[in-house]
Amino acid sequence: MQTKKINIFDTTLRDGEQVPGCKLNTKEKIQLALALEELGVDIIEAGFPISSPGDFTSVEEIAKVIKHSTVCGLSRAVEKDIQAAGEALKFAKRPRIHTGIGTSDTHIKAKFKASREEILGRAIQAVKWAKAYVDDVEFYAEDAGRTDNEYLARVIEAVIKAGATVVNIPDTTGYCLPHQYGEKIAYLVNNVPNIDKATISCHCHNDLGLATANSITGVIAGAGQIECTINGLGERAGNTSLEEVVMVMKQHAYLGFYTNIKTQKLNPISRLVSETMRMPVQPNKAIVGSNAFAHSSGIHQDGFLKDNSTYEIIKPEDVGADGSKIVLTARSGRSALAHRFQKIGFSFTRNDIDILYQQFLIVADRKKEVKDEDLQEMANEHLAANRKEEKAHIL
Ligand code: KIV
Ligand code: ZN
């Protein structure tokens, strides 16, 4: 079995922070950067220094406090952007400039009104400018997902020759199907002669809900880095979710990939990001949603109570979640009801549970979820009725 380290490049503070309403101040960005370093991310994309004086300061301050992770700043293929990124990163122990340009015909024609040759020249020039500030230069071929593979391979070969250490192949619009994205990465592995001199990076957006699948297909095809965000935050439908790709690689260890992420910190950092960015996490979100370990149907609950592994592939404690939950709804069964009564201190016979279950269903049809207070009331009434019956029997 191959074992290959996959670098985790977190862009919560850049692509994630672009989301309307998620704007962070410097203090908040530093707090999150420190948490990301604690989590074990290899590269923190701290911001886009030319975009505003505030973001320049945030990148500069993050560069001062981060000790182990690489700190990265984004730029366009524009000299003043690259200069700002270089200056903002001057205190970083491991600085990286992330520069690039759109390479799809749509971007070349509609956005730049240029030719493929002109774009190739600008890409090479951008990497050369960045190399004057840092050794570690990542080049992004924006909209690579819709870029012709032959042209993309030419651009990638040229930027590696100019000194790029990482080549980012973004599916900027979330367009690719997993097999198409995998084939794109494989094409570069097989057709770029100097590809062994750089790491290929996946940066997949989630417009069709395929970001995680595409990133995983990318590493299977030969990429060595995944760009992702906590809770999948990012432009439009978001980026690849960090917690998802990390857990896919952990759960499917036979693929031979590993990361440095301390998975027990995934739920705590998800909550921290959600609170700091004022962006709630959907309850059914994989790994970090409040329902990720909740069981509510009778069939599932019965199996789960016999053996957790019937309905859970991840242990909640492995991802720092609070624990599995049995939620009582009108779809729950007798085993779950008996289990919950036991948890709140009532040990009923099978006969009692049969009677209580009918009352439970009436309450459950009225309410979304039956809570412990409701059960307590049901149990008290049931016991009182039993006592009355016993008394009548004795008399
Ligand atoms: O989605 C994208 O193409 C990007 C680049 C700037 C890397 O975010
Ligand atoms: Zn992006």
mmCIF file of C-alpha atoms and ligand atoms in Angstrom:
data_model
loop_
_atom_site.group_PDB
_atom_site.id
_atom_site.type_symbol
_atom_site.label_atom_id
_atom_site.label_comp_id
_atom_site.label_asym_id
_atom_site.label_seq_id
_atom_site.Cartn_x
_atom_site.Cartn_y
_atom_site.Cartn_z
ATOM 1 C CA MET A 1 0.000 0.000 0.000
ATOM 2 C CA GLN A 2 1.356 3.453 -0.939
ATOM 3 C CA THR A 3 1.447 6.022 1.851
ATOM 4 C CA LYS A 4 1.442 9.563 0.651
ATOM 5 C CA LYS A 5 1.109 12.683 2.763
ATOM 6 C CA ILE A 6 -1.533 15.018 1.357
ATOM 7 C CA ASN A 7 -0.959 18.647 2.285
ATOM 8 C CA ILE A 8 -3.986 20.472 3.612
ATOM 9 C CA PHE A 9 -4.155 24.077 2.395
ATOM 10 C CA ASP A 10 -6.840 25.929 4.321
ATOM 11 C CA THR A 11 -8.417 28.958 2.660
ATOM 12 C CA THR A 12 -11.145 29.724 5.232
ATOM 13 C CA LEU A 13 -9.527 33.116 5.849
ATOM 14 C CA ARG A 14 -9.409 33.990 2.142
ATOM 15 C CA ASP A 15 -11.950 32.140 -0.056
ATOM 16 C CA GLY A 16 -14.170 31.485 3.000
ATOM 17 C CA GLU A 17 -14.000 35.082 4.149
ATOM 18 C CA GLN A 18 -15.152 36.323 0.715
ATOM 19 C CA VAL A 19 -18.650 35.059 1.575
ATOM 20 C CA PRO A 20 -21.086 37.914 2.229
ATOM 21 C CA GLY A 21 -21.468 38.386 5.985
ATOM 22 C CA CYS A 22 -18.317 36.408 6.864
ATOM 23 C CA LYS A 23 -15.922 39.374 6.927
ATOM 24 C CA LEU A 24 -13.419 39.160 9.795
ATOM 25 C CA ASN A 25 -11.314 41.771 11.541
ATOM 26 C CA THR A 26 -7.599 41.246 12.226
ATOM 27 C CA LYS A 27 -8.133 39.995 15.781
ATOM 28 C CA GLU A 28 -10.670 37.387 14.618
ATOM 29 C CA LYS A 29 -8.419 36.314 11.749
ATOM 30 C CA ILE A 30 -5.456 35.819 14.089
ATOM 31 C CA GLN A 31 -7.597 33.747 16.474
ATOM 32 C CA LEU A 32 -8.752 31.496 13.634
ATOM 33 C CA ALA A 33 -5.250 31.220 12.133
ATOM 34 C CA LEU A 34 -3.916 30.002 15.504
ATOM 35 C CA ALA A 35 -6.742 27.441 15.708
ATOM 36 C CA LEU A 36 -5.974 26.263 12.163
ATOM 37 C CA GLU A 37 -2.317 25.803 13.062
ATOM 38 C CA GLU A 38 -3.383 23.823 16.160
ATOM 39 C CA LEU A 39 -5.609 21.688 13.937
ATOM 40 C CA GLY A 40 -2.526 20.753 11.903
ATOM 41 C CA VAL A 41 -3.108 22.454 8.551
ATOM 42 C CA ASP A 42 0.026 22.651 6.433
ATOM 43 C CA ILE A 43 -0.731 25.937 4.686
ATOM 44 C CA ILE A 44 -2.931 28.798 5.877
ATOM 45 C CA GLU A 45 -4.085 31.152 3.135
ATOM 46 C CA ALA A 46 -4.338 34.218 5.353
ATOM 47 C CA GLY A 47 -5.858 36.679 2.892
ATOM 48 C CA PHE A 48 -5.504 38.826 -0.205
ATOM 49 C CA PRO A 49 -3.131 41.617 0.899
ATOM 50 C CA ILE A 50 -3.764 44.074 -1.976
ATOM 51 C CA SER A 51 -7.547 43.876 -1.470
ATOM 52 C CA SER A 52 -7.685 46.269 1.508
ATOM 53 C CA PRO A 53 -5.359 47.816 4.123
ATOM 54 C CA GLY A 54 -7.188 45.734 6.752
ATOM 55 C CA ASP A 55 -6.461 42.487 4.943
ATOM 56 C CA PHE A 56 -2.822 43.494 4.422
ATOM 57 C CA THR A 57 -2.509 43.986 8.203
ATOM 58 C CA SER A 58 -4.258 40.688 8.916
ATOM 59 C CA VAL A 59 -1.833 38.748 6.689
ATOM 60 C CA GLU A 60 1.127 40.590 8.210
ATOM 61 C CA GLU A 61 0.002 39.892 11.794
ATOM 62 C CA ILE A 62 -0.788 36.250 11.056
ATOM 63 C CA ALA A 63 2.661 35.881 9.464
ATOM 64 C CA LYS A 64 4.190 37.100 12.752
ATOM 65 C CA VAL A 65 2.384 34.650 15.062
ATOM 66 C CA ILE A 66 2.256 31.415 13.041
ATOM 67 C CA LYS A 67 5.214 29.176 13.848
ATOM 68 C CA HIS A 68 4.847 25.930 11.910
ATOM 69 C CA SER A 69 2.313 26.243 9.098
ATOM 70 C CA THR A 70 3.187 27.962 5.834
ATOM 71 C CA VAL A 71 1.441 31.339 5.583
ATOM 72 C CA CYS A 72 0.178 32.222 2.126
ATOM 73 C CA GLY A 73 -1.085 35.440 0.539
ATOM 74 C CA LEU A 74 -3.171 35.631 -2.638
ATOM 75 C CA SER A 75 -2.472 37.906 -5.589
ATOM 76 C CA ARG A 76 -3.545 38.349 -9.179
ATOM 77 C CA ALA A 77 -0.871 38.147 -11.888
ATOM 78 C CA VAL A 78 -0.284 41.854 -11.326
ATOM 79 C CA GLU A 79 3.002 43.326 -10.097
ATOM 80 C CA LYS A 80 1.522 45.556 -7.384
ATOM 81 C CA ASP A 81 -0.544 42.629 -5.997
ATOM 82 C CA ILE A 82 2.523 40.430 -5.809
ATOM 83 C CA GLN A 83 4.543 43.202 -4.196
ATOM 84 C CA ALA A 84 1.824 43.662 -1.535
ATOM 85 C CA ALA A 85 1.739 39.910 -0.873
ATOM 86 C CA GLY A 86 5.547 39.782 -0.615
ATOM 87 C CA GLU A 87 5.582 42.700 1.854
ATOM 88 C CA ALA A 88 2.712 41.353 3.971
ATOM 89 C CA LEU A 89 4.524 38.026 4.265
ATOM 90 C CA LYS A 90 7.950 39.391 5.175
ATOM 91 C CA PHE A 91 7.740 38.196 8.820
ATOM 92 C CA ALA A 92 6.503 34.691 7.953
ATOM 93 C CA LYS A 93 8.712 31.725 8.874
ATOM 94 C CA ARG A 94 7.416 29.887 5.797
ATOM 95 C CA PRO A 95 5.958 32.384 3.318
ATOM 96 C CA ARG A 96 4.156 31.442 0.108
ATOM 97 C CA ILE A 97 2.764 33.711 -2.607
ATOM 98 C CA HIS A 98 -0.273 32.354 -4.440
ATOM 99 C CA THR A 99 -0.514 34.039 -7.804
ATOM 100 C CA GLY A 100 -2.272 33.202 -11.039
ATOM 101 C CA ILE A 101 -4.599 34.024 -13.873
ATOM 102 C CA GLY A 102 -7.669 32.638 -15.682
ATOM 103 C CA THR A 103 -6.749 30.080 -18.350
ATOM 104 C CA SER A 104 -10.107 28.972 -19.774
ATOM 105 C CA ASP A 105 -11.144 30.487 -23.091
ATOM 106 C CA THR A 106 -14.124 32.032 -21.306
ATOM 107 C CA HIS A 107 -11.803 33.890 -18.912
ATOM 108 C CA ILE A 108 -9.232 34.710 -21.599
ATOM 109 C CA LYS A 109 -11.811 36.208 -23.955
ATOM 110 C CA ALA A 110 -14.525 37.619 -21.677
ATOM 111 C CA LYS A 111 -12.411 38.761 -18.734
ATOM 112 C CA PHE A 112 -9.008 39.611 -20.196
ATOM 113 C CA LYS A 113 -9.890 40.203 -23.872
ATOM 114 C CA ALA A 114 -6.545 38.615 -24.604
ATOM 115 C CA SER A 115 -5.072 35.623 -26.449
ATOM 116 C CA ARG A 116 -3.826 32.316 -25.037
ATOM 117 C CA GLU A 117 -0.215 33.375 -25.812
ATOM 118 C CA GLU A 118 -0.599 36.653 -23.914
ATOM 119 C CA ILE A 119 -2.015 34.841 -20.881
ATOM 120 C CA LEU A 120 0.856 32.343 -20.977
ATOM 121 C CA GLY A 121 3.326 35.251 -20.915
ATOM 122 C CA ARG A 122 1.534 36.942 -17.999
ATOM 123 C CA ALA A 123 1.500 33.670 -16.033
ATOM 124 C CA ILE A 124 5.272 33.218 -16.427
ATOM 125 C CA GLN A 125 5.917 36.853 -15.533
ATOM 126 C CA ALA A 126 3.762 36.615 -12.380
ATOM 127 C CA VAL A 127 5.731 33.620 -11.092
ATOM 128 C CA LYS A 128 9.021 35.421 -11.796
ATOM 129 C CA TRP A 129 7.857 38.513 -9.888
ATOM 130 C CA ALA A 130 6.756 36.349 -6.951
ATOM 131 C CA LYS A 131 10.083 34.482 -6.935
ATOM 132 C CA ALA A 132 11.815 37.775 -6.148
ATOM 133 C CA TYR A 133 10.051 37.752 -2.757
ATOM 134 C CA VAL A 134 9.749 34.080 -1.767
ATOM 135 C CA ASP A 135 11.016 30.627 -2.801
ATOM 136 C CA ASP A 136 7.638 28.996 -2.384
ATOM 137 C CA VAL A 137 5.354 30.185 -5.192
ATOM 138 C CA GLU A 138 2.011 28.618 -5.952
ATOM 139 C CA PHE A 139 0.467 29.288 -9.352
ATOM 140 C CA TYR A 140 -3.304 29.020 -9.913
ATOM 141 C CA ALA A 141 -4.785 28.470 -13.356
ATOM 142 C CA GLU A 142 -8.189 29.971 -12.615
ATOM 143 C CA ASP A 143 -11.107 28.069 -14.178
ATOM 144 C CA ALA A 144 -8.789 25.151 -14.965
ATOM 145 C CA GLY A 145 -11.897 22.973 -14.703
ATOM 146 C CA ARG A 146 -13.077 24.424 -18.039
ATOM 147 C CA THR A 147 -9.616 24.919 -19.557
ATOM 148 C CA ASP A 148 -8.521 22.894 -22.568
ATOM 149 C CA ASN A 149 -6.121 20.244 -21.204
ATOM 150 C CA GLU A 150 -3.459 20.714 -23.880
ATOM 151 C CA TYR A 151 -3.217 24.460 -23.264
ATOM 152 C CA LEU A 152 -3.368 23.927 -19.489
ATOM 153 C CA ALA A 153 -0.418 21.538 -19.717
ATOM 154 C CA ARG A 154 1.601 24.167 -21.634
ATOM 155 C CA VAL A 155 0.854 26.805 -18.995
ATOM 156 C CA ILE A 156 1.726 24.451 -16.137
ATOM 157 C CA GLU A 157 5.012 23.383 -17.734
ATOM 158 C CA ALA A 158 5.962 27.023 -18.289
ATOM 159 C CA VAL A 159 5.170 28.222 -14.764
ATOM 160 C CA ILE A 160 7.086 25.312 -13.216
ATOM 161 C CA LYS A 161 10.035 26.269 -15.428
ATOM 162 C CA ALA A 162 9.663 29.833 -14.109
ATOM 163 C CA GLY A 163 9.914 28.529 -10.523
ATOM 164 C CA ALA A 164 6.401 27.565 -9.321
ATOM 165 C CA THR A 165 6.640 24.989 -6.522
ATOM 166 C CA VAL A 166 2.907 24.240 -6.399
ATOM 167 C CA VAL A 167 0.474 24.269 -9.325
ATOM 168 C CA ASN A 168 -3.144 24.803 -8.407
ATOM 169 C CA ILE A 169 -5.790 23.411 -10.768
ATOM 170 C CA PRO A 170 -9.004 25.120 -9.606
ATOM 171 C CA ASP A 171 -12.412 23.967 -10.658
ATOM 172 C CA THR A 172 -13.441 27.554 -10.016
ATOM 173 C CA THR A 173 -17.046 27.155 -11.131
ATOM 174 C CA GLY A 174 -17.596 23.676 -9.655
ATOM 175 C CA TYR A 175 -18.286 22.411 -13.175
ATOM 176 C CA CYS A 176 -16.356 19.149 -13.441
ATOM 177 C CA LEU A 177 -17.654 15.661 -12.790
ATOM 178 C CA PRO A 178 -15.301 13.612 -10.591
ATOM 179 C CA HIS A 179 -14.000 11.491 -13.466
ATOM 180 C CA GLN A 180 -13.367 14.610 -15.584
ATOM 181 C CA TYR A 181 -11.442 16.329 -12.811
ATOM 182 C CA GLY A 182 -9.444 13.146 -12.135
ATOM 183 C CA GLU A 183 -8.646 12.812 -15.846
ATOM 184 C CA LYS A 184 -7.479 16.432 -15.922
ATOM 185 C CA ILE A 185 -5.012 15.823 -13.089
ATOM 186 C CA ALA A 186 -3.873 12.538 -14.690
ATOM 187 C CA TYR A 187 -3.387 14.375 -18.003
ATOM 188 C CA LEU A 188 -1.047 16.848 -16.305
ATOM 189 C CA VAL A 189 0.830 14.051 -14.519
ATOM 190 C CA ASN A 190 1.370 12.308 -17.873
ATOM 191 C CA ASN A 191 1.911 15.264 -20.189
ATOM 192 C CA VAL A 192 3.850 17.928 -18.274
ATOM 193 C CA PRO A 193 7.510 16.865 -18.545
ATOM 194 C CA ASN A 194 8.680 18.756 -15.411
ATOM 195 C CA ILE A 195 5.627 17.938 -13.249
ATOM 196 C CA ASP A 196 7.845 16.083 -10.744
ATOM 197 C CA LYS A 197 9.315 19.481 -9.747
ATOM 198 C CA ALA A 198 6.003 20.755 -8.339
ATOM 199 C CA THR A 199 3.087 19.635 -6.212
ATOM 200 C CA ILE A 200 -0.307 19.555 -7.912
ATOM 201 C CA SER A 201 -3.081 21.147 -5.861
ATOM 202 C CA CYS A 202 -6.873 20.654 -6.057
ATOM 203 C CA HIS A 203 -9.113 23.671 -5.448
ATOM 204 C CA CYS A 204 -12.703 22.607 -6.084
ATOM 205 C CA HIS A 205 -15.864 24.629 -5.673
ATOM 206 C CA ASN A 206 -19.153 23.058 -4.735
ATOM 207 C CA ASP A 207 -21.670 24.451 -7.260
ATOM 208 C CA LEU A 208 -22.888 20.935 -8.107
ATOM 209 C CA GLY A 209 -22.149 19.445 -4.684
ATOM 210 C CA LEU A 210 -19.100 17.642 -6.095
ATOM 211 C CA ALA A 211 -16.209 19.481 -4.446
ATOM 212 C CA THR A 212 -15.280 16.715 -2.017
ATOM 213 C CA ALA A 213 -15.607 13.959 -4.645
ATOM 214 C CA ASN A 214 -13.548 15.978 -7.142
ATOM 215 C CA SER A 215 -10.757 16.691 -4.644
ATOM 216 C CA ILE A 216 -10.516 13.041 -3.667
ATOM 217 C CA THR A 217 -10.451 11.989 -7.323
ATOM 218 C CA GLY A 218 -7.719 14.592 -7.808
ATOM 219 C CA VAL A 219 -5.433 13.093 -5.172
ATOM 220 C CA ILE A 220 -6.113 9.583 -6.462
ATOM 221 C CA ALA A 221 -4.942 10.856 -9.866
ATOM 222 C CA GLY A 222 -1.706 12.270 -8.433
ATOM 223 C CA ALA A 223 -2.335 15.630 -6.710
ATOM 224 C CA GLY A 224 -0.480 16.193 -3.418
ATOM 225 C CA GLN A 225 -2.440 19.101 -1.926
ATOM 226 C CA ILE A 226 -6.111 19.868 -1.289
ATOM 227 C CA GLU A 227 -7.397 23.428 -0.835
ATOM 228 C CA CYS A 228 -10.387 23.532 1.434
ATOM 229 C CA THR A 229 -12.237 25.457 4.128
ATOM 230 C CA ILE A 230 -13.797 24.695 7.491
ATOM 231 C CA ASN A 231 -17.533 23.977 7.067
ATOM 232 C CA GLY A 232 -17.025 24.199 3.279
ATOM 233 C CA LEU A 233 -17.342 28.003 3.336
ATOM 234 C CA GLY A 234 -16.459 29.839 0.149
ATOM 235 C CA GLU A 235 -17.733 31.706 -2.888
ATOM 236 C CA ARG A 236 -21.314 30.828 -3.913
ATOM 237 C CA ALA A 237 -21.992 27.182 -2.929
ATOM 238 C CA GLY A 238 -18.638 27.047 -1.163
ATOM 239 C CA ASN A 239 -15.322 25.250 -1.343
ATOM 240 C CA THR A 240 -14.289 21.723 -0.583
ATOM 241 C CA SER A 241 -14.971 21.076 3.069
ATOM 242 C CA LEU A 242 -11.793 20.351 5.053
ATOM 243 C CA GLU A 243 -13.487 18.020 7.504
ATOM 244 C CA GLU A 244 -14.971 15.946 4.674
ATOM 245 C CA VAL A 245 -11.800 15.368 2.637
ATOM 246 C CA VAL A 246 -9.742 14.652 5.745
ATOM 247 C CA MET A 247 -12.235 12.087 7.017
ATOM 248 C CA VAL A 248 -12.656 10.475 3.575
ATOM 249 C CA MET A 249 -8.898 9.846 3.499
ATOM 250 C CA LYS A 250 -8.910 8.591 7.093
ATOM 251 C CA GLN A 251 -11.917 6.282 6.650
ATOM 252 C CA HIS A 252 -10.588 4.878 3.391
ATOM 253 C CA ALA A 253 -7.046 4.352 4.641
ATOM 254 C CA TYR A 254 -6.448 1.656 1.995
ATOM 255 C CA LEU A 255 -6.168 4.515 -0.544
ATOM 256 C CA GLY A 256 -2.811 5.173 1.105
ATOM 257 C CA PHE A 257 -3.215 8.864 1.939
ATOM 258 C CA TYR A 258 -2.727 10.574 5.254
ATOM 259 C CA THR A 259 -2.812 14.147 6.570
ATOM 260 C CA ASN A 260 -1.469 15.947 9.638
ATOM 261 C CA ILE A 261 -4.949 16.997 10.775
ATOM 262 C CA LYS A 262 -5.846 16.275 14.411
ATOM 263 C CA THR A 263 -9.339 15.056 13.670
ATOM 264 C CA GLN A 264 -10.558 15.364 17.298
ATOM 265 C CA LYS A 265 -10.379 19.135 16.788
ATOM 266 C CA LEU A 266 -12.732 19.165 13.774
ATOM 267 C CA ASN A 267 -16.004 19.809 15.611
ATOM 268 C CA PRO A 268 -14.553 22.429 17.988
ATOM 269 C CA ILE A 269 -13.007 24.406 15.101
ATOM 270 C CA SER A 270 -16.203 24.086 13.069
ATOM 271 C CA ARG A 271 -18.122 25.727 15.941
ATOM 272 C CA LEU A 272 -15.448 28.405 16.369
ATOM 273 C CA VAL A 273 -15.532 29.308 12.655
ATOM 274 C CA SER A 274 -19.331 29.251 12.578
ATOM 275 C CA GLU A 275 -19.577 31.582 15.591
ATOM 276 C CA THR A 276 -16.782 33.934 14.516
ATOM 277 C CA MET A 277 -18.041 34.199 10.940
ATOM 278 C CA ARG A 278 -21.683 34.304 12.010
ATOM 279 C CA MET A 279 -22.504 31.503 9.583
ATOM 280 C CA PRO A 280 -24.585 28.612 10.964
ATOM 281 C CA VAL A 281 -23.723 25.046 9.953
ATOM 282 C CA GLN A 282 -26.565 23.100 8.306
ATOM 283 C CA PRO A 283 -27.731 20.338 10.703
ATOM 284 C CA ASN A 284 -27.194 17.556 8.151
ATOM 285 C CA LYS A 285 -23.634 18.684 7.277
ATOM 286 C CA ALA A 286 -21.278 15.690 7.171
ATOM 287 C CA ILE A 287 -18.931 15.338 10.180
ATOM 288 C CA VAL A 288 -19.826 18.625 11.909
ATOM 289 C CA GLY A 289 -23.615 19.071 11.541
ATOM 290 C CA SER A 290 -25.721 18.755 14.704
ATOM 291 C CA ASN A 291 -27.458 15.696 13.173
ATOM 292 C CA ALA A 292 -24.261 14.005 11.948
ATOM 293 C CA PHE A 293 -24.520 11.494 14.808
ATOM 294 C CA ALA A 294 -28.293 11.610 15.496
ATOM 295 C CA HIS A 295 -30.516 8.579 14.926
ATOM 296 C CA SER A 296 -34.247 9.077 14.717
ATOM 297 C CA SER A 297 -35.981 6.263 12.847
ATOM 298 C CA GLY A 298 -37.061 3.093 14.644
ATOM 299 C CA ILE A 299 -35.134 0.770 12.299
ATOM 300 C CA HIS A 300 -31.893 2.713 12.704
ATOM 301 C CA GLN A 301 -32.284 3.185 16.450
ATOM 302 C CA ASP A 302 -32.910 -0.503 17.048
ATOM 303 C CA GLY A 303 -29.782 -1.480 15.078
ATOM 304 C CA PHE A 304 -27.667 1.293 16.597
ATOM 305 C CA LEU A 305 -28.617 0.297 20.161
ATOM 306 C CA LYS A 306 -27.562 -3.289 19.429
ATOM 307 C CA ASP A 307 -24.253 -2.246 17.839
ATOM 308 C CA ASN A 308 -23.155 1.336 16.950
ATOM 309 C CA SER A 309 -21.370 0.167 13.834
ATOM 310 C CA THR A 310 -24.679 -0.766 12.167
ATOM 311 C CA TYR A 311 -25.394 2.903 11.487
ATOM 312 C CA GLU A 312 -22.182 4.833 12.226
ATOM 313 C CA ILE A 313 -18.950 4.675 10.244
ATOM 314 C CA ILE A 314 -17.174 7.303 12.349
ATOM 315 C CA LYS A 315 -16.876 7.432 16.133
ATOM 316 C CA PRO A 316 -18.126 10.874 17.304
ATOM 317 C CA GLU A 317 -15.124 11.201 19.641
ATOM 318 C CA ASP A 318 -12.729 10.775 16.673
ATOM 319 C CA VAL A 319 -13.989 14.072 15.245
ATOM 320 C CA GLY A 320 -14.586 15.837 18.566
ATOM 321 C CA ALA A 321 -18.401 15.621 18.350
ATOM 322 C CA ASP A 322 -20.493 15.552 21.538
ATOM 323 C CA GLY A 323 -21.595 11.951 20.998
ATOM 324 C CA SER A 324 -24.310 9.961 19.292
ATOM 325 C CA LYS A 325 -27.900 11.006 19.902
ATOM 326 C CA ILE A 326 -31.095 9.001 19.874
ATOM 327 C CA VAL A 327 -33.799 11.463 18.899
ATOM 328 C CA LEU A 328 -37.367 10.468 19.707
ATOM 329 C CA THR A 329 -39.850 11.274 16.949
ATOM 330 C CA ALA A 330 -43.038 9.686 15.614
ATOM 331 C CA ARG A 331 -40.756 7.438 13.513
ATOM 332 C CA SER A 332 -38.966 6.011 16.561
ATOM 333 C CA GLY A 333 -39.536 2.500 17.844
ATOM 334 C CA ARG A 334 -40.023 0.710 21.154
ATOM 335 C CA SER A 335 -36.300 -0.050 21.707
ATOM 336 C CA ALA A 336 -35.391 3.620 21.550
ATOM 337 C CA LEU A 337 -38.258 4.507 23.885
ATOM 338 C CA ALA A 338 -37.256 1.852 26.430
ATOM 339 C CA HIS A 339 -33.608 2.942 26.169
ATOM 340 C CA ARG A 340 -34.493 6.569 26.811
ATOM 341 C CA PHE A 341 -36.776 5.716 29.758
ATOM 342 C CA GLN A 342 -33.873 3.761 31.204
ATOM 343 C CA LYS A 343 -31.549 6.739 30.754
ATOM 344 C CA ILE A 344 -33.867 8.950 32.792
ATOM 345 C CA GLY A 345 -34.255 6.306 35.508
ATOM 346 C CA PHE A 346 -37.263 4.133 34.588
ATOM 347 C CA SER A 347 -36.894 0.432 33.978
ATOM 348 C CA PHE A 348 -40.192 -0.691 32.404
ATOM 349 C CA THR A 349 -41.306 -4.192 31.428
ATOM 350 C CA ARG A 350 -42.054 -5.064 27.800
ATOM 351 C CA ASN A 351 -45.760 -4.859 28.691
ATOM 352 C CA ASP A 352 -45.387 -1.350 30.146
ATOM 353 C CA ILE A 353 -43.457 -0.216 27.062
ATOM 354 C CA ASP A 354 -46.232 -1.510 24.786
ATOM 355 C CA ILE A 355 -48.762 0.676 26.632
ATOM 356 C CA LEU A 356 -46.432 3.668 26.919
ATOM 357 C CA TYR A 357 -45.524 3.414 23.241
ATOM 358 C CA GLN A 358 -49.157 4.121 22.213
ATOM 359 C CA GLN A 359 -49.181 7.262 24.396
ATOM 360 C CA PHE A 360 -45.765 8.225 23.079
ATOM 361 C CA LEU A 361 -47.020 8.097 19.464
ATOM 362 C CA ILE A 362 -49.870 10.488 20.275
ATOM 363 C CA VAL A 363 -47.428 13.003 21.783
ATOM 364 C CA ALA A 364 -44.900 12.421 18.955
ATOM 365 C CA ASP A 365 -47.491 13.102 16.256
ATOM 366 C CA ARG A 366 -48.153 16.459 17.903
ATOM 367 C CA LYS A 367 -44.507 17.416 18.451
ATOM 368 C CA LYS A 368 -41.413 17.389 16.246
ATOM 369 C CA GLU A 369 -39.323 15.765 18.954
ATOM 370 C CA VAL A 370 -40.311 14.091 22.219
ATOM 371 C CA LYS A 371 -38.119 15.357 25.031
ATOM 372 C CA ASP A 372 -37.138 13.903 28.409
ATOM 373 C CA GLU A 373 -39.685 16.169 30.177
ATOM 374 C CA ASP A 374 -42.481 14.599 28.087
ATOM 375 C CA LEU A 375 -41.248 11.101 28.959
ATOM 376 C CA GLN A 376 -41.031 11.985 32.637
ATOM 377 C CA GLU A 377 -44.678 13.089 32.564
ATOM 378 C CA MET A 378 -45.746 9.933 30.703
ATOM 379 C CA ALA A 379 -43.859 7.725 33.161
ATOM 380 C CA ASN A 380 -45.366 9.460 36.209
ATOM 381 C CA GLU A 381 -48.899 9.123 34.818
ATOM 382 C CA HIS A 382 -48.316 5.491 33.919
ATOM 383 C CA LEU A 383 -46.975 4.661 37.391
ATOM 384 C CA ALA A 384 -49.853 6.522 39.067
ATOM 385 C CA ALA A 385 -52.383 4.600 36.950
ATOM 386 C CA ASN A 386 -50.670 1.323 37.877
ATOM 387 C CA ARG A 387 -50.808 2.183 41.574
ATOM 388 C CA LYS A 388 -54.527 3.019 41.315
ATOM 389 C CA GLU A 389 -55.167 -0.288 39.600
ATOM 390 C CA GLU A 390 -53.190 -2.217 42.243
ATOM 391 C CA LYS A 391 -55.158 -0.473 45.034
ATOM 392 C CA ALA A 392 -58.469 -1.360 43.360
ATOM 393 C CA HIS A 393 -57.267 -4.940 43.079
ATOM 394 C CA ILE A 394 -56.413 -5.196 46.811
ATOM 395 C CA LEU A 395 -59.777 -3.743 47.862
HETATM 396 O O1 KIV B 1 -11.641 29.425 -7.214
HETATM 397 C C1 KIV B 1 -10.559 29.878 -7.615
HETATM 398 O O2 KIV B 1 -10.174 29.719 -8.780
HETATM 399 C C2 KIV B 1 -9.751 30.634 -6.671
HETATM 400 C C3 KIV B 1 -8.388 31.052 -7.118
HETATM 401 C C4 KIV B 1 -8.129 32.460 -6.779
HETATM 402 C C5 KIV B 1 -7.381 30.117 -6.517
HETATM 403 O O3 KIV B 1 -10.168 30.860 -5.561
HETATM 404 ZN ZN ZN B 2 -11.820 29.519 -5.042
#
